[in-house]
PDB file of C-alpha atoms in Angstrom:
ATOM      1  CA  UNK B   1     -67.414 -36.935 134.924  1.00 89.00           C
ATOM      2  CA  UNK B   2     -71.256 -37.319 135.738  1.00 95.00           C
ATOM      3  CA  UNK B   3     -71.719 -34.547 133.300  1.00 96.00           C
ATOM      4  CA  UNK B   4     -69.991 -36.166 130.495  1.00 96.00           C
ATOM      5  CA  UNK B   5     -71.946 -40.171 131.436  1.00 98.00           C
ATOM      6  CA  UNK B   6     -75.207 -37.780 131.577  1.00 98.00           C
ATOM      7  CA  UNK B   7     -74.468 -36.220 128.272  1.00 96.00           C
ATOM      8  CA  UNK B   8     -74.040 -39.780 126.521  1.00 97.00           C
ATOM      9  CA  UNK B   9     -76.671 -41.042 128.300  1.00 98.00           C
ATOM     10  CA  UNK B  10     -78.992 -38.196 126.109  1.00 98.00           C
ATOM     11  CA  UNK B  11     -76.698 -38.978 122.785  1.00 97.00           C
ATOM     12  CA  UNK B  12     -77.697 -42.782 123.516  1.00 98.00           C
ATOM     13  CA  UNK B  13     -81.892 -41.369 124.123  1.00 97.00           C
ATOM     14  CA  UNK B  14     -81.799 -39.593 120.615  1.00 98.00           C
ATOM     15  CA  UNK B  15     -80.823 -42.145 119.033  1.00 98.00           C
ATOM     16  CA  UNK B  16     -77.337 -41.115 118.268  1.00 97.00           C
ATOM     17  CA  UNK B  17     -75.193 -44.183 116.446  1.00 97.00           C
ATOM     18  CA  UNK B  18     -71.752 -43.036 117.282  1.00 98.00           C
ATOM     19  CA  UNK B  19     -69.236 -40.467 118.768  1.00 98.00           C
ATOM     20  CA  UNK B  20     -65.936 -39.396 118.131  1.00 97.00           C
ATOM     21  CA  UNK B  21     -64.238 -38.480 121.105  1.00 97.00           C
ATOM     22  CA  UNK B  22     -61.816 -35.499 122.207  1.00 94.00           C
ATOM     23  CA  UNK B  23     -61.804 -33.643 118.974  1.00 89.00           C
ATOM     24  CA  UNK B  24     -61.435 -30.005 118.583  1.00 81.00           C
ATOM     25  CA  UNK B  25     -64.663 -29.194 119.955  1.00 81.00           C
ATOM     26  CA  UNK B  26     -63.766 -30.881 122.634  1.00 77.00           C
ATOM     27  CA  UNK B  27     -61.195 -29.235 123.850  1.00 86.00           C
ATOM     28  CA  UNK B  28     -58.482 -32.119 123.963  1.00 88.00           C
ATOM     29  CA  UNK B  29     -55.298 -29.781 123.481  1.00 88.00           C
ATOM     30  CA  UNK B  30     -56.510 -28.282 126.654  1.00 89.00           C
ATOM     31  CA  UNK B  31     -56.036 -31.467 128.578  1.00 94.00           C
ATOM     32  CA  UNK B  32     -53.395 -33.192 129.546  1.00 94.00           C
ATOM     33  CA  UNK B  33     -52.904 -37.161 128.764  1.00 96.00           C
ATOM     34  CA  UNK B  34     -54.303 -38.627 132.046  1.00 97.00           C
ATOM     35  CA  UNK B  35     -57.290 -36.428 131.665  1.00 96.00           C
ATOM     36  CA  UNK B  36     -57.907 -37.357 127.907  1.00 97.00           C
ATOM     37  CA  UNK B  37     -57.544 -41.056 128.773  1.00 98.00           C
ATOM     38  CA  UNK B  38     -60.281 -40.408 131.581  1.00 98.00           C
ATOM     39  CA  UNK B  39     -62.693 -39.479 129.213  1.00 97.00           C
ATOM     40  CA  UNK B  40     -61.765 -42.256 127.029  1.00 98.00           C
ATOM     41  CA  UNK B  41     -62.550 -44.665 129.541  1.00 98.00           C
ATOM     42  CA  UNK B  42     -65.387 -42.602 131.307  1.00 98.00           C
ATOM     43  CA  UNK B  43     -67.499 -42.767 127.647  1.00 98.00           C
ATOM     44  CA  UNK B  44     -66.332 -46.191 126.642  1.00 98.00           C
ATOM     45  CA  UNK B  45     -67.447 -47.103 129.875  1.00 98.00           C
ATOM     46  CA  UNK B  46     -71.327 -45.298 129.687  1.00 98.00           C
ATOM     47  CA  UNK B  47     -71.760 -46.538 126.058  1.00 98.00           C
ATOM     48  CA  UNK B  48     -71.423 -49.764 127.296  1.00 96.00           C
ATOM     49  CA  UNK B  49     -71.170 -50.847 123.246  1.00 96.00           C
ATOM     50  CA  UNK B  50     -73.886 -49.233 122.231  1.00 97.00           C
ATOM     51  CA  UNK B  51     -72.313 -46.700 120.282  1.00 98.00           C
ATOM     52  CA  UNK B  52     -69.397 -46.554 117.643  1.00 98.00           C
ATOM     53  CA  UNK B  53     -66.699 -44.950 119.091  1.00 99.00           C
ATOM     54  CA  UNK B  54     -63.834 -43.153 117.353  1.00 98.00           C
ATOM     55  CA  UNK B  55     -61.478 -41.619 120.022  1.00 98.00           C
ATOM     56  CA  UNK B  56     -59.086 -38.886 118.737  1.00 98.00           C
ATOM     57  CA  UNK B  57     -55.363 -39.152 120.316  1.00 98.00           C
ATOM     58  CA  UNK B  58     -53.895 -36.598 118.094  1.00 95.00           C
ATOM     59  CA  UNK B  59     -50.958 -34.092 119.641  1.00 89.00           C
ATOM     60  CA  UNK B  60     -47.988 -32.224 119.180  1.00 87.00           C
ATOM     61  CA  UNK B  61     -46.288 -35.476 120.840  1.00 92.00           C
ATOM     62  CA  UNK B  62     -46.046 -38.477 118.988  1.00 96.00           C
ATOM     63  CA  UNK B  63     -45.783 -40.202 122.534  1.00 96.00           C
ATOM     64  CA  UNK B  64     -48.569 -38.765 123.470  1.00 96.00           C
ATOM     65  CA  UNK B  65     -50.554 -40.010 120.818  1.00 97.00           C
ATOM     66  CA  UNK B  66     -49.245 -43.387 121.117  1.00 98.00           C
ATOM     67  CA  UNK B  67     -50.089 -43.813 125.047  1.00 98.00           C
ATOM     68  CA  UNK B  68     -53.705 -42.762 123.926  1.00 98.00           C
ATOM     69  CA  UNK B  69     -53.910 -44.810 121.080  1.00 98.00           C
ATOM     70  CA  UNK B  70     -53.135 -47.616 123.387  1.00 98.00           C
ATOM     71  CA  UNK B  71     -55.699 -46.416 125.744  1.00 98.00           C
ATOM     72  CA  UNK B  72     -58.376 -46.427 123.138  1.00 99.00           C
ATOM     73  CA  UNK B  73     -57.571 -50.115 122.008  1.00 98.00           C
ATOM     74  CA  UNK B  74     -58.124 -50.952 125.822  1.00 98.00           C
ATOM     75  CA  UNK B  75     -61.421 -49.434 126.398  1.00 98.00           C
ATOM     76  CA  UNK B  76     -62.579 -51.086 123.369  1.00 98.00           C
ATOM     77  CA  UNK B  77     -62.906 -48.164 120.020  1.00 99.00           C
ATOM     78  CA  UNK B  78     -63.568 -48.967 117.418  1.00 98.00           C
ATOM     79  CA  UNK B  79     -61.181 -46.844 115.583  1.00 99.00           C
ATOM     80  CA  UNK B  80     -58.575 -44.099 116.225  1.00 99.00           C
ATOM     81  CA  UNK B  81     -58.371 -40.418 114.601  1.00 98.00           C
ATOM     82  CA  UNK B  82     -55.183 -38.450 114.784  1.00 96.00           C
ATOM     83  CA  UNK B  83     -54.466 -34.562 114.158  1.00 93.00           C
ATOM     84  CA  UNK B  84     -51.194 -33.965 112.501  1.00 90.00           C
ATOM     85  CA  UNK B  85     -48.320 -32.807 114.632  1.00 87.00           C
ATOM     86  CA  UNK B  86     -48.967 -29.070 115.053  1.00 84.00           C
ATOM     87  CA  UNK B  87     -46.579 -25.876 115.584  1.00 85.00           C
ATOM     88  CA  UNK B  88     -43.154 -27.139 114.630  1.00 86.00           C
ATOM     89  CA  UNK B  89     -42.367 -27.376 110.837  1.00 88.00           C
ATOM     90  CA  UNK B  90     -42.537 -31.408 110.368  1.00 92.00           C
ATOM     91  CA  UNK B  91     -41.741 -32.901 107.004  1.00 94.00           C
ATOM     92  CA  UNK B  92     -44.162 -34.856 105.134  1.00 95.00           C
ATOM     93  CA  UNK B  93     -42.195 -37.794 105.792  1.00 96.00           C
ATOM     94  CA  UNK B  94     -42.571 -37.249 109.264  1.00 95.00           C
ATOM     95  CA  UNK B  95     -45.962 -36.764 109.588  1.00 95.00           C
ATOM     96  CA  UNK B  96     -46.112 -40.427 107.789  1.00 96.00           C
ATOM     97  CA  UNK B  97     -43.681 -40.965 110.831  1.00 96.00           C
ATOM     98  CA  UNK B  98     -45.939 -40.061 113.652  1.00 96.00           C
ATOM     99  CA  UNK B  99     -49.112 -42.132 111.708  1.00 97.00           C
ATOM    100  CA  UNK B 100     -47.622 -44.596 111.264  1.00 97.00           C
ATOM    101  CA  UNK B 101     -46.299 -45.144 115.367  1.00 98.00           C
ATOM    102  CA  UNK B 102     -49.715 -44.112 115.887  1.00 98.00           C
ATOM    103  CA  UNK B 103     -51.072 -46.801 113.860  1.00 98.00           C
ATOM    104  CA  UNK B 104     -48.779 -49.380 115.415  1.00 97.00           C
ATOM    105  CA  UNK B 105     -50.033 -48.853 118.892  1.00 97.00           C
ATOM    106  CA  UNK B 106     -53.216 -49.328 118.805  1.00 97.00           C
ATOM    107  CA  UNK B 107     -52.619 -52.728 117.708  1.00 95.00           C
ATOM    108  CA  UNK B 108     -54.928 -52.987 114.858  1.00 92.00           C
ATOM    109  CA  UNK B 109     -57.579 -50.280 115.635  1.00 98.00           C
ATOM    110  CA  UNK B 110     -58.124 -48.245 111.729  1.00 98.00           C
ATOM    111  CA  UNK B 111     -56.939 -44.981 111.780  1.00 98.00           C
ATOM    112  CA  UNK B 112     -59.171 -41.601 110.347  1.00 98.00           C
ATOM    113  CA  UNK B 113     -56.713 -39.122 109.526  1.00 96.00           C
ATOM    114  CA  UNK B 114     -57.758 -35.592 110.409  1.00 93.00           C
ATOM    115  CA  UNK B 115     -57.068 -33.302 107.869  1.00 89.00           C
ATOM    116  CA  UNK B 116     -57.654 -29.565 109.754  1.00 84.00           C
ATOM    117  CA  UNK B 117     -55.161 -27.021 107.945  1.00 79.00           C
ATOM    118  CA  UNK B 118     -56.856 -23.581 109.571  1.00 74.00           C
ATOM    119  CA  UNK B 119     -55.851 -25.201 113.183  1.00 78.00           C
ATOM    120  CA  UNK B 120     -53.073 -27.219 112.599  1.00 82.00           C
ATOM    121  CA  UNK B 121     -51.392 -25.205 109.946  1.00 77.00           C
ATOM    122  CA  UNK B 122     -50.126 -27.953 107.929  1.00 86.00           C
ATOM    123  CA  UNK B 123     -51.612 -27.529 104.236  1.00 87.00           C
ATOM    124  CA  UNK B 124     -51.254 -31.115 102.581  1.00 89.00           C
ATOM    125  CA  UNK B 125     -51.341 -31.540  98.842  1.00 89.00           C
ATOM    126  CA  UNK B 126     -53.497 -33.977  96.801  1.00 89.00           C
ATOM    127  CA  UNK B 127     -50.702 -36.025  96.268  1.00 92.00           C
ATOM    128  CA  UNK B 128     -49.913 -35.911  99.832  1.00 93.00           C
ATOM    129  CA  UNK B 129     -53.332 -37.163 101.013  1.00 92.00           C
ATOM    130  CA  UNK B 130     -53.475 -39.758  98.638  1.00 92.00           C
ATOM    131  CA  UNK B 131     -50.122 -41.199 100.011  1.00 94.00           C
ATOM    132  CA  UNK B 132     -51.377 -40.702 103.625  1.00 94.00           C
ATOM    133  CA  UNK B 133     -54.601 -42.577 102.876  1.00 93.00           C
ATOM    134  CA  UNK B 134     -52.937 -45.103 101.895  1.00 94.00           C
ATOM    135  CA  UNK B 135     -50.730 -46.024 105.008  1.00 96.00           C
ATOM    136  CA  UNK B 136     -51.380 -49.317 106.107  1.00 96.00           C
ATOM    137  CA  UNK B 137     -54.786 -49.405 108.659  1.00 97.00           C
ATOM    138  CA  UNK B 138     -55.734 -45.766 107.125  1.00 97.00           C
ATOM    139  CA  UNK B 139     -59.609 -46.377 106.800  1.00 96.00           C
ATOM    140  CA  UNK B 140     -60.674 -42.675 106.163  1.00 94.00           C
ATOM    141  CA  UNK B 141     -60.071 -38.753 106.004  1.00 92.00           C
ATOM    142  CA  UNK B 142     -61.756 -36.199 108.107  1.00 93.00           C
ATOM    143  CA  UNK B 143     -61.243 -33.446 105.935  1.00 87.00           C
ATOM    144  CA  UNK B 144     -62.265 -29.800 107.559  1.00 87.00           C
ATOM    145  CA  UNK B 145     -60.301 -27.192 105.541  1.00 79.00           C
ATOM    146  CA  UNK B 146     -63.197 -25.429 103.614  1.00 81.00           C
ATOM    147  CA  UNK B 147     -61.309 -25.560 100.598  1.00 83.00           C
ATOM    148  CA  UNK B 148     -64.141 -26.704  98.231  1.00 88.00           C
ATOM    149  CA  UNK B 149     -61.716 -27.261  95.212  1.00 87.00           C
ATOM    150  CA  UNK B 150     -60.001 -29.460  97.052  1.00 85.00           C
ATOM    151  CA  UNK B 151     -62.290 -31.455  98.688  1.00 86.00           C
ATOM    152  CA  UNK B 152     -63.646 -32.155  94.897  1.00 90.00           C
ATOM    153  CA  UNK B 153     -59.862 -32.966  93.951  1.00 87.00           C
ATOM    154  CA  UNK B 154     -60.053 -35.643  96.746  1.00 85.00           C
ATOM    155  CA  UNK B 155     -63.046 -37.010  95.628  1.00 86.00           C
ATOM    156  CA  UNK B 156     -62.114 -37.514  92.428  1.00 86.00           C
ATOM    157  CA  UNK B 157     -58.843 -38.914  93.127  1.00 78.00           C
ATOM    158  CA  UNK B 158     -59.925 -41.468  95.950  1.00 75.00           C
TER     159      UNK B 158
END
């Protein structure tokens, strides 16, 4: 973990204003729970409030996701970001489902949904996005498909 405080440390020294934590880059499927809550704590701990933090919790397991989301409210982010379920064929519905739990356990923290089709292979319409955006505590989108004509669609509609 030295790496990772030494690594915010230099974020903090260039003047960096906030970082989202465990994303795709950062290898969080690769990890199990206890070691994503580790870092969690480990760079809530090192920013020591300096720095707006967003931690993902996102997962195949809703209960996953939840225990994270919790752990994020305890270490003090500012807001969550969640992945939608991935590999099984989920409805819409439940993908509002497993937001929504999400939502509810980190006990007021705002939620960025994280709109990544190419990885996740769910492909959400522009009706769909507009209804997920507007789940209760839903305070923003990452969107990271590519698809131009979409991402124009969106920000037209919202």
């Amino acid at each position: 973990m030295e790496s990772l405080r030494k690594l915010i440390r230099f974020n903090i020294e260039q003047n960096i204003k906030g970082l989202y934590v465990g994303g795709s880059t950062g290898e969080a499927f690769l990890q199990n729970v206890a070691e994503r809550e580790k870092i969690l704590e480990t760079v809530a701990d090192e920013s020591d409030g300096r720095l707006t933090l967003i931690a993902h919790v996102g997962g195949i397991s809703t209960a996953e996701s939840e225990v994270l989301a919790k752990a994020a409210k305890k270490y003090g982010y500012h807001a969550i970001s969640a992945v939608t379920p991935f590999y099984y064929p989920f409805s819409f519905e439940e993908h509002c489902i497993h937001y929504r739990k999400i939502i509810d356990s980190a006990d007021g923290l705002p939620m960025v949904v994280y709109n990544i089709p190419a990885l996740s292979g769910v492909r959400f319409s522009l009706d769909q996005i507009n209804e997920l955006v507007t789940i209760p505590r839903v305070c923003a989108l990452k969107q990271t498909s590519g698809d131009l004509f979409q991402m124009e669609q969106i920000k037209r509609k919202l």
